Every structure is written in C-alpha cells, then in structure tokens.
Amino acid sequence: MHVDLIGIGALVLIAGLLARAGRRFGMPTVPFYMLAGILLGPATPGPVLVEHPEDLALLAALGLVLLLFHLGVEFPVEQVLGSGRRLLIAAGSYIVINVSTGFGIGAILGWGLRESLVIAGALGISSSAIVTKLLIELRRLTNAETPAILGIIVIEDLFLALYLALLTPVLSGGSGGDLAFDMATSFGFLVLLFLFARFGARALGGLIGSNEDELLAVLVVGVVLLVAGTSAEVGVSDAIGALLIGLVVSRTKLKARVEKLVLPLRDVFAAVFFVAFGLSIDVGALASVAPAVALAVVATVAANLAAGLVTARLFGFNQRAAANIGLTVLGRGEFSLILATLALAAGLDERIGPFIALYVLVLAIVSPVLAARSRPLARVIPDRLFRSNWTYVREQTMSTACTHLDRVQVTETDADECPRCVENGDEWVHLRMCLTCGAVACCDDSVNKHATAHYEQFGHPLIRTIEPGEDWRYCYIDGALVQAPIGASR
C-alpha cells in the first residue's frame, strides 16, 4: 500500500510541477497533467510510477464527478434563458458546424457509428476552462465579442449534458429495442432531475444546509456521489447526474459557499482524472494516429473560423472580432477526455484514446498561439462576408472600455457630404462624424482621409459612422471600436 501511495504521490507532484512550468508560458494545465500520465505510465517506455492505472479508477471517477458538479453549480441558467435569439442561433450554429465536422472526420477515418459519435462530441465541444483562461490572459474580457464567446461555451455545456445522456445508451451497444428502452430511461431520468432542479432546490438546501463548512462539504459530496452513482445505475452517465445535481444546488442559498468549498476538491481530483487518462495512453500508438489528428486539427480550425464568421455577422461585428471568436473557442480539453473515457470503457476502437489525447495536446498548444495572433487573419477576411462595410476598422477589436466617452457632445447630424472634399472638388468613399464638435469628414478609404486629419489637428478622440445601416463608433486614442454591449437596443 505504501508503495502505491509513493508512486501516486510522485506522479501527481510531477504533474503539478509540469503544469506550473507550462503556466509560465501561458499554457493550460490539462495537457501537462495528461503528459505526466503518458510519460510515467506502464504503456510507455521508461520509468513507471504507477504500475496499475486501475488503482486510480475511483479517484479519477471522483474527479470527473466533481468537475461536472462544479460546472453545474456555476451554470448561469438565467443568462442562457435571457440571452436572446441571436446568441441561441450563434451557439446552435457553432455546435452544428463543429459536431458535424467531427462526425464527418470519424466517417472519413472509417470508424463505426458509435466511434464517429464519440469523435463528433470530442471535436465539437470547446473547453470552458481553456476559453475562459484565454480571455483573461489576452485581456479581452471587455471586448464586445466576449459576451458572445461566453454565451456560446455556456450553451455548449448545456448541449453536452443532453449529448452525454443520449450517447451513453448508444455506447452500450444493445439491440434496437434495448437501445430505445435505455434512451427512454435516460431521457426520463433527465426530466426527473430537471424537475427536481426546478422545484426541489429548497428541499435539497434544507437537507445539506449547515453553518459549518466541514459539515456542508461532507453533505454536498455525499449527495453528489449518491446522485452520480444512481445515474450510472439507470444508464445515464454519472457525469450527467453530477452536472444536474449541481444545477439544483445552484438554485439554493448555499451556492456561493458550495462553490468555494468544492473548488479545491474539484481541482485536485480533476487533475488525478487527467493523469489517469494519460496513464492509459500508449505513446507508441500516437504515431499511428498522427495523420488523422492532423486532419482533425485542420478541420477544427476551419469549422471554428466558419462559426466565428456566422456569429460576427449575427451581431454586426467586424473581421477582427470574427477572428477572435473563431480562434478563442478553438481549445478542447476536459469534455473531449470525458467522451474518450466513456468510449474506452464501452470497449470501442482502442485508437480513440490516443487519437483524442494527441488531438487535445495539439490544440492546447495551437489555440493560445492562434488566438493571440488573430490580427493577420482579420486582414485577409473579405468585406463581402459582412453586411456592413467594415474596411475602416477591420483590424481593430471592438471594445466597450473606452475612457473618452465624456468627450461626446454631438451625436446626430443632417450632413450628407464631406465639406472639405466638396470645396476641393474631390470625391469620398464613406462619411464619419466627430462626436465632440459634429464635424463631418471622409474616411480613411477616401483619398484625403479628412476624418483622421481632423483628429490629428484638434485631438477629438471619437467618431461615428453616418453610413446607412452602420452603428459603430471609433476611438482614435484607444485604437478600438466602441459599441453597445450585446442585448442593447440597436
């Protein structure tokens, strides 16, 4: 027993040290936890710290359950319900494009239906943790496209719950009648949990409520494990049971305290889950799936960019915002590994494990690099893909954080020409209005660039377009667009 503890302790310590080193370069932690398991597991040549990965099975299951439970507790139900039609369409388009691409990749690779369904989910669902960390590290929390990105990953999480619930019976591989019964049972259990989330929050709060943090933590973990285990018994993934009981807790007065208490447990045991997944991967098998992974990565990048363009068009964003959306939601992580774990447990094609492991590792490196370098992509996205002419500001990221709004004194004008161009007998392309003095001048696509010249002469920072169908403002000092947040009237 003591030998096992030494090996597990050393493995988790090394995983933490690798993750800490990776964080210094802005990398997410998940790939480094996996890497520690891959390099120090029994399926890889070299030192082995844990001879029997199944020894970590219970701890890994606890990590998976707590990971999904905490997600349920944090899930902003009101934000999704009040997000509006445009965000729902954007998120739906993202899911359809990416999941369909994943399913197509599975079919191209010649895998069966069940394997293709797993690949569809693994390639189609972003990592909430990686996306959120990218937004923070790239200082884009105030960008106008950021609420759309967060809305997409939130709705993705909800889709994941439904997808896992329907996929679990399919992975069991029963006959048509058995499959229909299992899916009906899973759906019925989901409905029961949703109803409990809607009407049973007060009762659950009374059951687990305690003024002492120690007792609250014990009671919460007990309830989570009980519901997760019951979910697994009735044919629904234990992860889904944990997610939905998290939704119930999120509707109680205990939400904030539970989030704080469970977070350290989630992080520790989730790390064990990722390490345990790495232990099951044979590094020798990675080479055989490398071409398939390369195809999947290229397809994922293309699908994400297409979804970014759709979202940008829906919200009237420009090229830079479209590139930001597509490349920020590129990261894959915990959810892909959950699906891989389910597939391996169901006895599906053993190549799925190495395929998804390498896929997640590659995207964990590619996603931050591409997201930080979205400007070159914005330069080549053609204007015809957008409803409005954004050429003037196509390379700027939109922001609501302008600090010069106190300089706004004039917002309307009846002018329909550039006076200086008329005086010189020249033509202009588009018109802009100074929001400080009301002067109207031509844009930077015009020969004379009188709007910029006005700023350089008088220092008035803000202009707005007066072109029909356009509603953006631009700050010369901040070098960014200034637009009302999502959901504001337009």
mmCIF file of C-alpha atoms in Angstrom, residues 34 37-38 41-44 53-54 273-283 285 340-341 344 350 353-354 357:
data_model
loop_
_atom_site.group_PDB
_atom_site.id
_atom_site.type_symbol
_atom_site.label_atom_id
_atom_site.label_comp_id
_atom_site.label_asym_id
_atom_site.label_seq_id
_atom_site.Cartn_x
_atom_site.Cartn_y
_atom_site.Cartn_z
ATOM 1 C CA MET A 34 -2.076 14.165 -19.319
ATOM 2 C CA GLY A 37 0.480 10.203 -17.067
ATOM 3 C CA ILE A 38 1.609 9.337 -20.602
ATOM 4 C CA GLY A 41 2.678 5.176 -17.151
ATOM 5 C CA PRO A 42 3.115 1.439 -17.791
ATOM 6 C CA ALA A 43 2.259 1.712 -21.515
ATOM 7 C CA THR A 44 5.261 3.953 -22.218
ATOM 8 C CA PRO A 53 -3.749 2.561 -13.713
ATOM 9 C CA GLU A 54 -6.939 0.909 -12.455
ATOM 10 C CA PHE A 273 -8.621 12.246 -13.645
ATOM 11 C CA PHE A 274 -6.453 13.757 -16.392
ATOM 12 C CA VAL A 275 -3.337 11.994 -15.083
ATOM 13 C CA ALA A 276 -5.213 8.675 -15.013
ATOM 14 C CA PHE A 277 -6.326 9.206 -18.597
ATOM 15 C CA GLY A 278 -2.714 9.782 -19.589
ATOM 16 C CA LEU A 279 -1.703 6.544 -17.851
ATOM 17 C CA SER A 280 -3.921 4.599 -20.241
ATOM 18 C CA ILE A 281 -2.278 6.033 -23.369
ATOM 19 C CA ASP A 282 0.490 4.137 -25.126
ATOM 20 C CA VAL A 283 2.928 6.671 -26.586
ATOM 21 C CA ALA A 285 0.203 4.379 -30.575
ATOM 22 C CA ALA A 340 -12.806 9.275 -24.685
ATOM 23 C CA THR A 341 -13.032 7.685 -21.240
ATOM 24 C CA LEU A 344 -12.778 3.138 -23.875
ATOM 25 C CA GLU A 350 -8.816 1.392 -28.899
ATOM 26 C CA GLY A 353 -7.797 7.083 -26.667
ATOM 27 C CA PRO A 354 -4.502 8.008 -28.389
ATOM 28 C CA ALA A 357 -5.212 12.538 -26.326
#
